[in-house]
Amino acid sequence: MTSPNDTFIRAELVSFARDPGDGDSPEPGSLAHYPDGLLWLKGQHIHAAGRYADLSPSLPYGADVVDYRDKLIMPGFIDTHVHYVQLDIMASYGRQLLDWLNDYTFPEECRFANHAHAEALSNAFLDEMLRAGTTTAQVFGSSHPGSVNAFFSACQKRQLRMLAGKVLMDRNAPEGLLDGAAGIADSERLIEDWHGQGRLGYSVTPRFAPTSTQIQMDAAGALLRNDPSLWLQTHLAENSGELDWVAELFPGSQDYLAVYEAAGLVGPRSTFAHGIHLDHGMRKRLAERGANIAFCPSSNLFLGSGLFDREAAKETGMAFTYASDIGAGTDLSGFGTLKSAYQVGQLRGQPLTAWQGFYGLTHGNAKALSLEHHIGQLASSYEADFVVIDPQATSLLSRRIQHCTTLGERLFALMMLADDRAIYETWAGGQCQHRRDG
Ligand code: GUN
Ligand code: ZN
């Protein structure tokens, strides 16, 4: 049955049914690639995705098929760690983490006490995400609950699948950002108002151990115990100055991760940003609890934090995801994140294949966030969140692509050379939400 709700798009389709492995070619059964494919949408969902020749006999007579045969469609990109409130301080010069937080980040986040500012930045941020092809993200607000109300309202209007939370921070920050006991009560209210509403989910968000007291972290842990469907996002082991500070503040703790473990913050829905300075034992404990590390390569290069060790993660079975970490990250684009991940990998002797990169950015990130039954694939019954990529977007890209003979080569060229100009359209919830000018 077709209805006016149906949309048909003919294009090359690329999606991953599972992890393609580390080889030069994807493991059998992992890649779904239809060079001449058809994406059939019904309302907010994908009804079918497959070979045009197989699906076209089922199309209604005179169906209006959008012809994107010169374009490539992939699932919408997912960003597992990003601060919307830091959009306007991206590229603030020349500091490492703790100075950067004090000099640029905290003053900027103070501005989110103003609701009109939070609304304007929520919309500006979502415009930029969609321009970059990102359809889902796990997002930090500021410590003001209004920052999250503004953000979720903007997401709801666009029917986006998003996770977000209000930062919890009751010490070691400017007065205007400290929430005290109200932090947990405000989080509870936000959870009640937004968690599970449509496509929205709440992430409990203690900023990191140095800015929360033990009391606040324990209370955050209690929220998670009361409702296991909540997510948790924070930072872990990013920078050496931060490690020294945590050791000083928690002298009784075995290591940094143990601080979060003691508060009950480490579980299968927990994302810890960075995880650069971890030892084998911490990686193993994260793996055992099913938590994931958000690898934020452009941020790690920008703040000089260090080079994430993907191989050590794999050896211990610790899950990791790909993230921008705006505003320390320098690139909202998923392509840019993969390019930086490749460069970090090269400096560690761990080059990243395009298969691993694009699997990670889509299905891999969805799986680590427990969203793999909703998003991350072009397949029947998944939510219709996808990007239409124009491989001819720039003259340089077009020249390079002409020299490629395989899909692997083309994806790698996109990973290294593409940016938001290559995102021709971004669709979320079955609607085209961004179309490139021209
Ligand atoms: N650690 C604590 N807060 C932050 C933040 O806002 N950005 C980054 N990169 N690291 C942090
Ligand atoms: Zn961060």
Tab-separated table of C-alpha atoms in Angstrom, residues 35-415:
chain	number	residue	atom	x	y	z
A	35	PRO	CA	24.916	1.190	-6.258
A	36	ASP	CA	21.482	1.789	-7.825
A	37	GLY	CA	19.213	1.699	-4.808
A	38	LEU	CA	15.793	2.805	-3.710
A	39	LEU	CA	14.915	4.302	-0.345
A	40	TRP	CA	11.178	4.085	0.307
A	41	LEU	CA	9.870	6.158	3.221
A	42	LYS	CA	6.500	5.931	4.911
A	43	GLY	CA	5.966	8.889	7.214
A	44	GLN	CA	8.798	9.042	9.721
A	45	HIS	CA	10.195	5.578	8.955
A	46	ILE	CA	12.013	3.678	6.261
A	47	HIS	CA	9.619	1.219	4.672
A	48	ALA	CA	12.227	-0.431	2.432
A	49	ALA	CA	15.798	0.062	1.285
A	50	GLY	CA	17.322	-2.089	-1.446
A	51	ARG	CA	18.124	-2.505	-5.106
A	52	TYR	CA	16.032	-0.303	-7.349
A	53	ALA	CA	15.518	-3.217	-9.734
A	54	ASP	CA	14.100	-5.367	-6.911
A	55	LEU	CA	11.828	-2.737	-5.381
A	56	SER	CA	10.619	-0.874	-8.450
A	57	PRO	CA	7.975	-3.500	-9.410
A	58	SER	CA	6.200	-2.713	-6.104
A	59	LEU	CA	6.044	1.028	-6.767
A	60	PRO	CA	2.607	2.444	-7.495
A	61	TYR	CA	1.924	3.426	-11.071
A	62	GLY	CA	3.212	6.945	-11.720
A	63	ALA	CA	5.101	7.111	-8.392
A	64	ASP	CA	7.107	10.290	-8.089
A	65	VAL	CA	10.677	9.021	-7.657
A	66	VAL	CA	13.300	11.575	-6.679
A	67	ASP	CA	16.306	10.887	-8.877
A	68	TYR	CA	19.558	11.206	-6.911
A	69	ARG	CA	21.538	8.663	-8.900
A	70	ASP	CA	24.572	10.986	-8.832
A	71	LYS	CA	24.431	11.052	-5.019
A	72	LEU	CA	25.162	8.694	-2.153
A	73	ILE	CA	22.848	8.203	0.828
A	74	MET	CA	24.054	7.080	4.253
A	75	PRO	CA	22.362	6.981	7.665
A	76	GLY	CA	22.470	10.343	9.484
A	77	PHE	CA	25.704	10.932	11.354
A	78	ILE	CA	25.683	10.612	15.149
A	79	ASP	CA	27.795	12.706	17.534
A	80	THR	CA	28.094	11.143	20.997
A	81	HIS	CA	29.622	14.122	22.806
A	82	VAL	CA	29.083	17.805	22.081
A	83	HIS	CA	28.397	21.039	24.022
A	84	TYR	CA	25.808	23.186	22.232
A	85	VAL	CA	26.530	26.024	24.658
A	86	GLN	CA	30.108	26.250	23.368
A	87	LEU	CA	29.289	26.886	19.708
A	88	ASP	CA	30.383	30.514	19.910
A	89	ILE	CA	33.758	29.825	21.541
A	90	MET	CA	35.008	27.297	19.014
A	91	ALA	CA	38.582	28.075	17.998
A	92	SER	CA	39.556	30.129	21.061
A	93	TYR	CA	43.305	30.296	20.889
A	94	GLY	CA	46.027	28.380	22.495
A	95	ARG	CA	45.300	26.836	25.876
A	96	GLN	CA	45.141	23.411	27.454
A	97	LEU	CA	41.993	22.108	29.118
A	98	LEU	CA	41.896	23.777	32.535
A	99	ASP	CA	42.918	27.274	31.357
A	100	TRP	CA	40.624	26.942	28.356
A	101	LEU	CA	37.706	26.131	30.683
A	102	ASN	CA	38.420	29.107	32.949
A	103	ASP	CA	39.261	31.648	30.264
A	104	TYR	CA	36.673	30.926	27.594
A	105	THR	CA	34.207	28.189	28.477
A	106	PHE	CA	32.865	29.177	31.878
A	107	PRO	CA	32.362	32.862	30.945
A	108	GLU	CA	30.511	31.768	27.790
A	109	GLU	CA	28.281	29.307	29.648
A	110	CYS	CA	27.261	32.074	32.104
A	111	ARG	CA	25.411	33.703	29.188
A	112	PHE	CA	22.896	30.848	29.178
A	113	ALA	CA	21.143	32.243	32.227
A	114	ASN	CA	19.374	34.331	29.581
A	115	HIS	CA	16.602	32.279	27.995
A	116	ALA	CA	16.518	34.219	24.737
A	117	HIS	CA	20.216	33.529	24.295
A	118	ALA	CA	19.687	29.816	24.965
A	119	GLU	CA	16.882	29.709	22.389
A	120	ALA	CA	18.952	31.496	19.757
A	121	LEU	CA	21.967	29.247	20.303
A	122	SER	CA	19.846	26.071	20.320
A	123	ASN	CA	18.541	26.939	16.885
A	124	ALA	CA	21.916	28.055	15.568
A	125	PHE	CA	23.495	24.825	16.832
A	126	LEU	CA	20.821	22.587	15.285
A	127	ASP	CA	21.130	24.442	11.978
A	128	GLU	CA	24.868	23.749	12.022
A	129	MET	CA	24.434	20.097	12.992
A	130	LEU	CA	21.975	19.488	10.177
A	131	ARG	CA	24.190	21.371	7.709
A	132	ALA	CA	26.948	18.943	8.717
A	133	GLY	CA	24.740	15.861	8.273
A	134	THR	CA	24.405	15.084	11.994
A	135	THR	CA	20.901	13.974	12.947
A	136	THR	CA	21.460	12.708	16.514
A	137	ALA	CA	23.798	13.902	19.256
A	138	GLN	CA	24.368	13.559	22.979
A	139	VAL	CA	24.533	17.150	24.118
A	140	PHE	CA	25.683	19.136	27.154
A	141	GLY	CA	23.643	22.196	28.080
A	142	SER	CA	24.932	24.696	30.644
A	143	SER	CA	24.119	24.354	34.350
A	144	HIS	CA	20.971	26.463	33.818
A	145	PRO	CA	17.915	24.213	33.402
A	146	GLY	CA	16.517	26.777	30.947
A	147	SER	CA	19.351	25.932	28.560
A	148	VAL	CA	18.017	22.377	28.280
A	149	ASN	CA	14.377	23.457	28.036
A	150	ALA	CA	15.352	25.719	25.138
A	151	PHE	CA	17.370	22.978	23.481
A	152	PHE	CA	14.747	20.230	23.775
A	153	SER	CA	11.999	22.611	22.583
A	154	ALA	CA	14.040	23.393	19.466
A	155	CYS	CA	14.664	19.657	18.871
A	156	GLN	CA	10.996	18.816	19.359
A	157	LYS	CA	9.924	21.362	16.737
A	158	ARG	CA	12.227	19.623	14.251
A	159	GLN	CA	11.295	16.094	15.409
A	160	LEU	CA	14.939	15.192	16.023
A	161	ARG	CA	16.232	12.238	18.019
A	162	MET	CA	18.476	13.894	20.608
A	163	LEU	CA	19.908	13.235	24.073
A	164	ALA	CA	20.786	16.134	26.346
A	165	GLY	CA	21.212	17.155	29.945
A	166	LYS	CA	21.792	20.050	32.278
A	167	VAL	CA	25.347	20.263	33.567
A	168	LEU	CA	25.682	19.448	37.275
A	169	MET	CA	28.373	21.565	38.882
A	170	ASP	CA	28.442	22.528	42.567
A	171	ARG	CA	32.086	23.537	43.109
A	172	ASN	CA	35.244	24.912	41.468
A	173	ALA	CA	33.471	27.092	38.925
A	174	PRO	CA	32.228	30.720	38.809
A	175	GLU	CA	29.326	31.518	41.135
A	176	GLY	CA	26.933	32.020	38.218
A	177	LEU	CA	27.388	28.408	37.122
A	178	LEU	CA	27.151	26.642	40.481
A	179	ASP	CA	23.853	24.870	41.058
A	180	GLY	CA	24.175	23.480	44.608
A	181	ALA	CA	21.362	21.285	45.860
A	182	ALA	CA	19.001	22.697	43.206
A	183	GLY	CA	21.033	20.895	40.520
A	184	ILE	CA	19.486	17.503	41.220
A	185	ALA	CA	15.955	18.858	41.695
A	186	ASP	CA	16.274	20.755	38.388
A	187	SER	CA	17.508	17.580	36.669
A	188	GLU	CA	14.520	15.649	38.054
A	189	ARG	CA	12.133	18.240	36.655
A	190	LEU	CA	13.805	18.136	33.248
A	191	ILE	CA	13.636	14.328	33.245
A	192	GLU	CA	9.938	14.468	34.023
A	193	ASP	CA	9.284	17.044	31.324
A	194	TRP	CA	11.449	15.658	28.517
A	195	HIS	CA	12.776	12.120	28.966
A	196	GLY	CA	10.976	9.812	26.548
A	197	GLN	CA	8.951	12.627	25.016
A	198	GLY	CA	8.847	11.782	21.316
A	199	ARG	CA	12.415	11.190	20.219
A	200	LEU	CA	14.083	12.910	23.169
A	201	GLY	CA	16.082	11.339	25.988
A	202	TYR	CA	17.717	12.714	29.119
A	203	SER	CA	21.395	12.314	29.905
A	204	VAL	CA	22.361	12.953	33.528
A	205	THR	CA	25.338	15.317	33.166
A	206	PRO	CA	27.859	15.852	35.967
A	207	ARG	CA	30.480	17.961	34.149
A	208	PHE	CA	33.476	16.039	35.574
A	209	ALA	CA	34.720	14.987	39.000
A	210	PRO	CA	36.529	18.266	39.845
A	211	THR	CA	33.342	20.370	39.584
A	212	SER	CA	30.949	18.117	41.524
A	213	THR	CA	31.080	17.238	45.208
A	214	GLN	CA	30.778	13.606	46.233
A	215	ILE	CA	27.265	14.445	47.441
A	216	GLN	CA	26.225	15.677	44.010
A	217	MET	CA	27.777	12.717	42.187
A	218	ASP	CA	26.090	10.263	44.561
A	219	ALA	CA	22.758	11.978	43.935
A	220	ALA	CA	23.355	11.721	40.175
A	221	GLY	CA	23.994	7.998	40.663
A	222	ALA	CA	20.696	7.698	42.549
A	223	LEU	CA	18.853	9.234	39.580
A	224	LEU	CA	20.309	6.522	37.335
A	225	ARG	CA	19.426	3.745	39.769
A	226	ASN	CA	15.832	4.992	39.968
A	227	ASP	CA	15.448	5.014	36.198
A	228	PRO	CA	17.785	2.757	34.197
A	229	SER	CA	16.436	4.190	30.934
A	230	LEU	CA	18.360	7.436	31.573
A	231	TRP	CA	21.740	8.102	29.972
A	232	LEU	CA	24.874	9.471	31.685
A	233	GLN	CA	27.498	11.747	30.139
A	234	THR	CA	30.641	13.232	31.658
A	235	HIS	CA	34.390	13.624	31.032
A	236	LEU	CA	37.210	11.255	32.023
A	237	ALA	CA	41.015	11.301	31.815
A	238	GLU	CA	41.405	13.959	29.124
A	239	ASN	CA	44.406	15.975	30.293
A	240	SER	CA	47.351	15.508	32.655
A	241	GLY	CA	46.564	18.640	34.722
A	242	GLU	CA	43.036	17.298	35.196
A	243	LEU	CA	44.399	13.916	36.390
A	244	ASP	CA	46.595	15.605	39.017
A	245	TRP	CA	43.632	17.686	40.196
A	246	VAL	CA	41.370	14.642	40.554
A	247	ALA	CA	44.086	12.780	42.498
A	248	GLU	CA	44.345	15.781	44.844
A	249	LEU	CA	40.567	16.126	45.305
A	250	PHE	CA	39.932	12.383	45.812
A	251	PRO	CA	43.036	11.144	47.668
A	252	GLY	CA	41.255	7.961	48.796
A	253	SER	CA	40.275	6.890	45.291
A	254	GLN	CA	42.155	4.086	43.530
A	255	ASP	CA	42.086	6.043	40.246
A	256	TYR	CA	39.955	8.540	38.288
A	257	LEU	CA	37.388	5.973	37.122
A	258	ALA	CA	36.898	4.710	40.689
A	259	VAL	CA	35.475	8.144	41.596
A	260	TYR	CA	32.661	7.612	39.099
A	261	GLU	CA	32.255	3.938	40.027
A	262	ALA	CA	31.813	4.825	43.704
A	263	ALA	CA	28.954	7.151	42.753
A	264	GLY	CA	27.247	4.543	40.558
A	265	LEU	CA	27.794	6.446	37.332
A	266	VAL	CA	29.365	3.681	35.222
A	267	GLY	CA	26.917	1.542	33.234
A	268	PRO	CA	25.848	0.502	29.734
A	269	ARG	CA	24.247	3.893	29.050
A	270	SER	CA	27.262	5.913	30.228
A	271	THR	CA	29.468	7.911	27.855
A	272	PHE	CA	32.808	9.199	29.133
A	273	ALA	CA	34.414	11.782	26.881
A	274	HIS	CA	38.099	11.395	25.986
A	275	GLY	CA	39.598	8.523	28.024
A	276	ILE	CA	43.078	9.302	26.718
A	277	HIS	CA	45.005	8.679	29.930
A	278	LEU	CA	43.563	5.327	30.981
A	279	ASP	CA	45.460	2.234	32.019
A	280	HIS	CA	44.622	-1.364	31.181
A	281	GLY	CA	42.666	-1.859	34.406
A	282	MET	CA	40.384	1.138	33.843
A	283	ARG	CA	39.733	0.084	30.243
A	284	LYS	CA	38.817	-3.404	31.404
A	285	ARG	CA	36.452	-2.069	34.056
A	286	LEU	CA	34.748	0.200	31.504
A	287	ALA	CA	34.421	-2.795	29.155
A	288	GLU	CA	32.937	-4.986	31.897
A	289	ARG	CA	30.270	-2.383	32.624
A	290	GLY	CA	29.495	-1.793	28.944
A	291	ALA	CA	30.252	1.948	29.098
A	292	ASN	CA	31.716	3.790	26.132
A	293	ILE	CA	34.457	6.345	25.656
A	294	ALA	CA	33.677	9.196	23.267
A	295	PHE	CA	36.805	9.629	21.156
A	296	CYS	CA	36.938	13.334	20.271
A	297	PRO	CA	39.933	13.579	17.946
A	298	SER	CA	39.721	17.194	16.768
A	299	SER	CA	39.281	18.363	20.371
A	300	ASN	CA	42.196	16.239	21.575
A	301	LEU	CA	44.443	17.734	18.897
A	302	PHE	CA	43.181	21.286	19.525
A	303	LEU	CA	43.739	21.215	23.309
A	304	GLY	CA	46.897	19.113	22.979
A	305	SER	CA	45.323	16.520	25.275
A	306	GLY	CA	46.889	13.424	23.713
A	307	LEU	CA	46.342	10.624	21.217
A	308	PHE	CA	43.512	8.174	21.940
A	309	ASP	CA	44.642	4.532	21.728
A	310	ARG	CA	42.044	2.670	19.643
A	311	GLU	CA	44.013	-0.575	19.649
A	312	ALA	CA	44.258	-0.673	23.452
A	313	ALA	CA	40.498	-0.083	23.579
A	314	LYS	CA	39.854	-2.997	21.232
A	315	GLU	CA	42.210	-5.309	23.148
A	316	THR	CA	40.157	-4.868	26.313
A	317	GLY	CA	36.783	-4.831	24.535
A	318	MET	CA	36.134	-1.243	25.673
A	319	ALA	CA	33.583	0.406	23.388
A	320	PHE	CA	34.420	3.758	21.893
A	321	THR	CA	32.450	6.174	19.767
A	322	TYR	CA	33.214	9.180	17.555
A	323	ALA	CA	32.395	12.702	18.676
A	324	SER	CA	33.088	16.351	17.878
A	325	ASP	CA	33.294	17.805	21.414
A	326	ILE	CA	32.419	21.275	20.144
A	327	GLY	CA	33.598	23.872	21.374
A	328	ALA	CA	37.051	22.325	22.016
A	329	GLY	CA	36.579	20.349	18.805
A	330	THR	CA	37.256	22.266	15.634
A	331	ASP	CA	34.792	20.524	13.339
A	332	LEU	CA	31.048	19.952	13.525
A	333	SER	CA	31.282	17.730	10.479
A	334	GLY	CA	31.377	13.970	10.898
A	335	PHE	CA	33.742	13.885	7.923
A	336	GLY	CA	36.062	16.232	9.827
A	337	THR	CA	35.875	14.081	12.969
A	338	LEU	CA	36.876	11.001	10.946
A	339	LYS	CA	39.689	12.910	9.259
A	340	SER	CA	41.119	13.886	12.659
A	341	ALA	CA	40.604	10.311	13.920
A	342	TYR	CA	42.596	9.043	10.962
A	343	GLN	CA	45.390	11.533	11.689
A	344	VAL	CA	45.482	10.635	15.406
A	345	GLY	CA	45.591	6.986	14.342
A	346	GLN	CA	48.500	7.622	11.978
A	347	LEU	CA	50.506	9.216	14.795
A	348	ARG	CA	49.915	6.043	16.825
A	349	GLY	CA	50.536	3.631	13.956
A	350	GLN	CA	46.806	2.787	13.943
A	351	PRO	CA	45.348	4.054	10.651
A	352	LEU	CA	41.551	4.134	10.448
A	353	THR	CA	39.795	2.520	7.479
A	354	ALA	CA	36.831	4.299	5.911
A	355	TRP	CA	34.755	1.193	6.711
A	356	GLN	CA	35.508	1.523	10.422
A	357	GLY	CA	35.043	5.276	10.308
A	358	PHE	CA	31.627	5.405	8.654
A	359	TYR	CA	30.374	2.343	10.542
A	360	GLY	CA	31.430	4.115	13.750
A	361	LEU	CA	29.763	7.398	12.845
A	362	THR	CA	26.428	5.656	12.118
A	363	HIS	CA	25.554	2.178	13.415
A	364	GLY	CA	28.515	1.988	15.844
A	365	ASN	CA	27.620	5.228	17.614
A	366	ALA	CA	23.927	4.241	17.669
A	367	LYS	CA	24.788	0.891	19.280
A	368	ALA	CA	26.958	2.443	21.983
A	369	LEU	CA	24.076	4.780	22.855
A	370	SER	CA	21.575	1.861	22.905
A	371	LEU	CA	19.743	3.476	19.983
A	372	GLU	CA	20.614	0.817	17.404
A	373	HIS	CA	17.011	-0.344	17.033
A	374	HIS	CA	15.903	3.150	16.002
A	375	ILE	CA	18.697	4.791	14.009
A	376	GLY	CA	22.034	4.120	12.322
A	377	GLN	CA	20.952	1.982	9.356
A	378	LEU	CA	19.128	2.315	6.065
A	379	ALA	CA	16.782	-0.609	6.550
A	380	SER	CA	13.113	-1.369	6.928
A	381	SER	CA	11.462	0.023	10.118
A	382	TYR	CA	14.369	2.317	11.039
A	383	GLU	CA	13.656	5.989	11.571
A	384	ALA	CA	14.141	7.957	8.365
A	385	ASP	CA	17.236	9.924	9.396
A	386	PHE	CA	19.783	10.071	6.589
A	387	VAL	CA	22.203	12.238	4.622
A	388	VAL	CA	22.313	12.777	0.894
A	389	ILE	CA	25.978	13.207	0.006
A	390	ASP	CA	27.123	14.961	-3.160
A	391	PRO	CA	30.511	13.498	-4.110
A	392	GLN	CA	30.935	16.224	-6.749
A	393	ALA	CA	30.394	19.027	-4.222
A	394	THR	CA	33.704	20.758	-4.849
A	395	SER	CA	35.956	20.705	-7.872
A	396	LEU	CA	38.725	19.094	-5.820
A	397	LEU	CA	36.474	16.347	-4.482
A	398	SER	CA	35.080	15.754	-7.919
A	399	ARG	CA	38.582	15.349	-9.419
A	400	ARG	CA	39.624	12.962	-6.649
A	401	ILE	CA	36.445	10.888	-6.868
A	402	GLN	CA	36.939	10.444	-10.618
A	403	HIS	CA	40.174	8.617	-9.821
A	404	CYS	CA	38.518	6.188	-7.428
A	405	THR	CA	37.622	2.744	-8.672
A	406	THR	CA	36.088	1.226	-5.522
A	407	LEU	CA	33.535	2.280	-2.907
A	408	GLY	CA	36.263	1.995	-0.238
A	409	GLU	CA	38.403	4.540	-2.084
A	410	ARG	CA	35.474	6.909	-2.526
A	411	LEU	CA	34.485	6.731	1.151
A	412	PHE	CA	38.079	7.357	2.178
A	413	ALA	CA	38.315	10.393	-0.130
A	414	LEU	CA	35.092	11.735	1.434
A	415	MET	CA	36.450	11.145	4.930
